[in-house]
Short mmCIF file of C-alpha atoms in Angstrom, two decimals:
data_model
loop_
_atom_site.label_atom_id
_atom_site.label_comp_id
_atom_site.label_asym_id
_atom_site.label_seq_id
_atom_site.Cartn_x
_atom_site.Cartn_y
_atom_site.Cartn_z
CA MET A 1 0.00 0.00 0.00
CA MET A 2 1.38 3.38 -0.97
CA THR A 3 2.02 6.08 1.59
CA GLY A 4 0.54 9.58 1.53
CA GLU A 5 3.42 10.75 -0.66
CA SER A 6 2.52 12.25 -4.02
CA PHE A 7 4.50 11.50 -7.17
CA THR A 8 5.54 14.09 -9.70
CA THR A 9 4.23 12.84 -13.04
CA VAL A 10 4.83 14.10 -16.57
CA LEU A 11 3.02 13.03 -19.71
CA VAL A 12 4.39 12.81 -23.23
CA GLY A 13 2.54 11.88 -26.41
CA PRO A 14 1.36 13.30 -29.72
CA SER A 15 -2.32 13.08 -28.77
CA GLU A 16 -3.44 16.01 -26.66
CA LEU A 17 -6.75 14.25 -26.10
CA LEU A 18 -5.01 11.19 -24.61
CA ARG A 19 -2.82 13.35 -22.39
CA GLU A 20 -5.83 15.31 -21.17
CA GLY A 21 -7.66 12.06 -20.44
CA LEU A 22 -4.71 10.72 -18.45
CA SER A 23 -4.49 13.98 -16.52
CA ARG A 24 -8.13 13.68 -15.52
CA ILE A 25 -7.72 10.04 -14.55
CA LEU A 26 -4.68 10.79 -12.39
CA ASP A 27 -6.18 13.91 -10.83
CA ALA A 28 -7.79 11.92 -8.01
CA THR A 29 -4.69 9.82 -7.31
CA LYS A 30 -1.24 10.29 -5.80
CA PHE A 31 0.19 10.93 -9.25
CA ARG A 32 0.34 14.70 -9.62
CA VAL A 33 0.66 15.67 -13.28
CA LEU A 34 3.08 18.58 -13.40
CA PHE A 35 3.63 18.92 -17.14
CA SER A 36 2.25 17.51 -20.37
CA ALA A 37 3.97 17.80 -23.73
CA ALA A 38 3.90 16.39 -27.25
CA CYS A 39 7.53 15.24 -27.06
CA VAL A 40 10.34 14.83 -24.54
CA HIS A 41 12.28 17.71 -26.10
CA ASP A 42 9.45 20.11 -25.16
CA LEU A 43 9.25 18.56 -21.73
CA LEU A 44 12.95 19.07 -21.03
CA GLU A 45 12.44 22.82 -21.34
CA LYS A 46 10.23 22.67 -18.25
CA PRO A 47 11.64 23.20 -14.72
CA LEU A 48 11.80 19.67 -13.31
CA ALA A 49 13.62 19.08 -10.02
CA GLN A 50 16.55 16.71 -10.50
CA HIS A 51 16.31 15.35 -6.95
CA ARG A 52 12.63 14.42 -7.12
CA SER A 53 11.42 10.99 -8.15
CA ILE A 54 9.67 11.63 -11.45
CA LEU A 55 7.30 9.33 -13.32
CA LEU A 56 7.20 9.74 -17.09
CA ILE A 57 4.22 8.19 -18.87
CA ILE A 58 4.94 8.21 -22.60
CA ASP A 59 2.66 7.19 -25.45
CA VAL A 60 4.64 4.90 -27.76
CA GLY A 61 1.71 4.09 -30.03
CA GLY A 62 2.74 6.43 -32.82
CA THR A 63 3.97 5.62 -36.31
CA ASP A 64 7.66 5.98 -35.42
CA ALA A 65 8.31 3.59 -32.55
CA ASP A 66 12.09 4.01 -32.74
CA ALA A 67 11.73 7.76 -32.21
CA ASP A 68 9.49 7.11 -29.20
CA PHE A 69 12.05 4.79 -27.61
CA ALA A 70 14.80 7.32 -28.32
CA GLN A 71 12.78 9.84 -26.31
CA ILE A 72 12.77 7.44 -23.36
CA ALA A 73 16.56 7.13 -23.54
CA GLU A 74 16.92 10.90 -23.78
CA PHE A 75 14.78 11.47 -20.71
CA LYS A 76 16.57 8.76 -18.69
CA ALA A 77 19.94 10.25 -19.60
CA ILE A 78 18.94 13.54 -17.98
CA TYR A 79 16.82 12.09 -15.16
CA PRO A 80 18.50 8.75 -14.39
CA THR A 81 16.50 8.19 -11.17
CA SER A 82 13.18 8.69 -12.92
CA HIS A 83 10.65 5.95 -13.60
CA VAL A 84 9.31 5.51 -17.12
CA VAL A 85 6.14 3.76 -18.23
CA ALA A 86 5.58 3.19 -21.95
CA LEU A 87 1.92 3.23 -22.97
CA ALA A 88 1.29 1.19 -26.12
CA ASP A 89 -1.56 0.16 -28.41
CA HIS A 90 -0.35 -3.40 -28.88
CA CYS A 91 1.81 -6.00 -27.18
CA ARG A 92 4.75 -6.60 -29.52
CA SER A 93 7.78 -8.39 -28.10
CA THR A 94 10.21 -6.40 -30.26
CA ASP A 95 8.78 -3.10 -29.03
CA ILE A 96 8.90 -4.28 -25.42
CA VAL A 97 12.55 -5.23 -25.80
CA SER A 98 13.30 -1.82 -27.32
CA ALA A 99 11.43 0.00 -24.57
CA PHE A 100 13.36 -1.73 -21.81
CA ARG A 101 16.65 -1.24 -23.62
CA ALA A 102 15.86 2.48 -23.68
CA GLY A 103 15.28 2.50 -19.93
CA ALA A 104 11.57 1.88 -19.41
CA ASP A 105 10.40 0.38 -16.11
CA GLY A 106 6.99 -0.62 -17.36
CA TYR A 107 5.24 -1.39 -20.63
CA LEU A 108 1.46 -1.09 -20.48
CA ILE A 109 -1.30 -1.65 -23.00
CA LYS A 110 -3.98 1.03 -23.26
CA VAL A 111 -6.86 -1.42 -22.87
CA ALA A 112 -7.13 -1.71 -19.10
CA ALA A 113 -9.36 -1.06 -16.14
CA TYR A 114 -8.79 2.11 -14.12
CA ASP A 115 -7.80 0.26 -10.92
CA THR A 116 -5.37 -1.94 -12.81
CA PHE A 117 -3.69 1.05 -14.42
CA ILE A 118 -3.22 2.89 -11.12
CA LYS A 119 -1.94 -0.21 -9.35
CA ALA A 120 0.57 -0.78 -12.14
CA LEU A 121 1.90 2.77 -11.72
CA GLU A 122 2.20 2.24 -7.97
CA LEU A 123 4.20 -0.94 -8.52
CA VAL A 124 6.57 0.89 -10.85
CA MET A 125 7.12 3.57 -8.20
CA LEU A 126 7.87 0.78 -5.72
CA GLY A 127 10.68 -0.35 -7.99
CA GLN A 128 8.88 -3.23 -9.68
CA THR A 129 9.13 -4.05 -13.37
CA VAL A 130 5.72 -4.10 -15.01
CA LEU A 131 4.96 -5.73 -18.34
CA PRO A 132 2.16 -7.61 -20.12
CA ALA A 133 1.58 -11.26 -19.38
CA GLU A 134 1.94 -12.08 -23.06
CA THR A 135 5.63 -11.23 -23.00
CA SER A 136 6.81 -14.50 -21.49
CA THR A 137 8.05 -15.67 -24.89
CA ALA A 138 10.25 -12.58 -25.20
CA ILE A 139 11.77 -12.73 -21.72
CA GLN A 140 14.93 -14.54 -22.74
CA GLU A 141 15.63 -11.98 -25.47
CA ILE A 142 14.96 -9.13 -23.07
CA ARG A 143 17.24 -10.65 -20.43
CA HIS A 144 20.25 -10.55 -22.77
CA ASP A 145 19.90 -6.79 -23.21
CA LEU A 146 19.29 -5.60 -19.66
CA LYS A 147 21.48 -5.26 -16.62
CA PRO A 148 21.29 -8.34 -14.35
CA ASP A 149 18.99 -6.86 -11.70
CA ALA A 150 16.43 -5.69 -14.25
CA ALA A 151 16.61 -8.98 -16.14
CA ASP A 152 16.06 -10.96 -12.95
CA GLU A 153 13.05 -8.80 -12.11
CA LEU A 154 11.54 -9.44 -15.52
CA THR A 155 11.85 -13.16 -14.93
CA LYS A 156 10.19 -12.84 -11.52
CA VAL A 157 7.14 -10.95 -12.75
CA ALA A 158 6.67 -12.47 -16.20
CA VAL A 159 3.84 -14.93 -16.39
CA ASN A 160 4.26 -18.14 -18.32
CA VAL A 161 1.03 -17.99 -20.29
CA GLU A 162 1.21 -21.69 -21.08
CA HIS A 163 0.41 -22.43 -17.44
CA GLU A 164 -1.97 -19.58 -16.62
CA ASP A 165 -5.14 -21.65 -16.53
CA HIS A 166 -3.48 -24.26 -14.36
CA GLU A 167 -2.09 -21.67 -11.93
CA LEU A 168 -5.48 -20.04 -11.53
CA SER A 169 -7.18 -23.37 -10.90
CA ILE A 170 -4.77 -24.49 -8.20
CA LEU A 171 -5.67 -21.55 -5.95
CA SER A 172 -8.59 -22.22 -3.65
CA ASN A 173 -11.44 -19.73 -3.26
CA ARG A 174 -10.03 -18.67 0.11
CA GLU A 175 -6.55 -18.20 -1.36
CA ASN A 176 -7.99 -16.06 -4.16
CA CYS A 177 -9.78 -13.99 -1.53
CA ILE A 178 -6.56 -13.47 0.42
CA LEU A 179 -4.54 -12.76 -2.73
CA ARG A 180 -6.87 -9.89 -3.64
CA ARG A 181 -6.18 -8.40 -0.23
CA LEU A 182 -2.44 -8.76 -0.76
CA ILE A 183 -2.89 -6.57 -3.83
CA GLU A 184 -4.25 -3.87 -1.51
CA GLY A 185 -1.20 -4.21 0.74
CA GLU A 186 -3.14 -5.47 3.75
CA SER A 187 -1.30 -7.12 6.64
CA ASN A 188 -1.96 -10.68 7.79
CA LYS A 189 -3.63 -9.28 10.91
CA ALA A 190 -5.99 -7.08 8.89
CA ILE A 191 -6.85 -9.93 6.53
CA ALA A 192 -7.57 -12.24 9.47
CA ARG A 193 -9.90 -9.69 11.01
CA GLU A 194 -11.76 -9.02 7.76
CA ILE A 195 -12.47 -12.63 6.82
CA ASP A 196 -12.76 -13.86 10.42
CA ILE A 197 -9.98 -16.43 10.59
CA ALA A 198 -6.88 -16.74 12.75
CA GLU A 199 -3.80 -14.74 11.79
CA ALA A 200 -1.76 -17.94 11.86
CA THR A 201 -4.16 -19.41 9.30
CA VAL A 202 -3.64 -16.41 7.04
CA LYS A 203 0.12 -16.96 7.23
CA VAL A 204 -0.35 -20.55 6.14
CA HIS A 205 -2.51 -19.46 3.20
CA VAL A 206 -0.01 -16.78 2.15
CA LYS A 207 2.84 -19.30 2.15
CA ALA A 208 0.71 -21.66 0.09
CA ILE A 209 -0.11 -18.90 -2.41
CA LEU A 210 3.54 -17.96 -2.86
CA ARG A 211 4.47 -21.60 -3.38
CA LYS A 212 1.68 -22.33 -5.86
CA ILE A 213 2.24 -19.31 -8.09
CA ARG A 214 6.03 -19.60 -7.72
CA VAL A 215 6.90 -16.13 -6.40
CA ARG A 216 9.06 -15.10 -3.47
CA ASN A 217 7.17 -12.36 -1.67
CA ARG A 218 3.87 -10.48 -1.34
CA THR A 219 4.78 -7.77 -3.84
CA GLN A 220 5.56 -10.32 -6.53
CA ALA A 221 2.27 -12.03 -5.67
CA ALA A 222 0.48 -8.73 -6.31
CA VAL A 223 2.21 -8.45 -9.68
CA TRP A 224 1.20 -12.00 -10.55
CA ALA A 225 -2.39 -11.31 -9.53
CA MET A 226 -2.55 -8.21 -11.71
CA ASN A 227 -1.33 -10.22 -14.67
CA HIS A 228 -4.26 -12.55 -14.07
CA GLY A 229 -6.90 -9.80 -13.91
CA MET A 230 -7.52 -10.10 -10.19
CA LEU A 231 -8.10 -6.43 -9.43
CA THR A 232 -11.68 -7.16 -8.38
CA PRO A 233 -13.25 -6.34 -5.00
CA ALA A 234 -11.57 -8.26 -2.19
CA SER A 235 -14.82 -9.12 -0.43
CA GLY A 236 -16.14 -12.61 -0.86
CA ASN A 237 -14.39 -15.80 -1.83
CA ALA A 238 -15.23 -16.07 -5.50
CA PRO A 239 -12.24 -16.61 -7.75
CA SER A 240 -11.22 -14.09 -10.39
CA GLY A 241 -12.97 -14.33 -13.71
CA SER A 242 -10.87 -12.44 -16.23
CA ASP A 243 -7.31 -12.84 -17.34
CA MET A 244 -5.13 -9.77 -17.42
CA ALA A 245 -3.38 -10.94 -20.55
CA THR A 246 -6.49 -10.01 -22.49
CA GLN A 247 -7.36 -6.71 -20.80
CA PRO A 248 -4.58 -4.99 -18.91
CA SER A 249 -1.17 -5.23 -19.73
CA TYR A 250 -1.20 -2.48 -17.28
CA ASN A 251 0.93 -4.72 -15.26
CA ILE A 252 1.31 -6.01 -14.81
#
């Protein structure tokens, strides 16, 4: 769960309508849009604090993808501590590789639910790598072109789509219920109180979840859940119905 801190956010893209829509979406969140521009060059003329953690959301859905990725590299060269999320129309492995080579921290598809989009941005600001579930086939190629830490993170969060149905089915209704609460950053104690079970029982379920979906910690579990479209209300024990690979790549 994010703290009360706000995040300086800048938007880049040729579509003023898209940028205005994003600004309105983010207006009620912790992501404070400071500037919006058609290209990074225009943005760099704005007074951005070097010491602040900046989130750049850049539309890479134009006709010249190489130019879009070059803008990411240009921005990262000047603001190396910034976080960059590429917003695309389609999930193409070659584009994803190029985006991460340029310095992106996340690659999101525009077709996504509001909650999924915001959660993906929060994960990026927490230092997580966010990418579509469909990219599992491109992970090995991406790994060869990234520094070791980033490559390892891609491997941790990438979902092997060949096993998605199986992984979803092996989680019990109660585990799905708890996993949705992990997405919200709730503690074991809070989860136990909400669903009226012992805290020790919650710990057992959490360990089982991590083992079954093959992740190491709660944050990675949240990433996995987003990739599987589990940003649904936490109340109740019904399992998730949709798969994130077909709606948000806003991952996750």
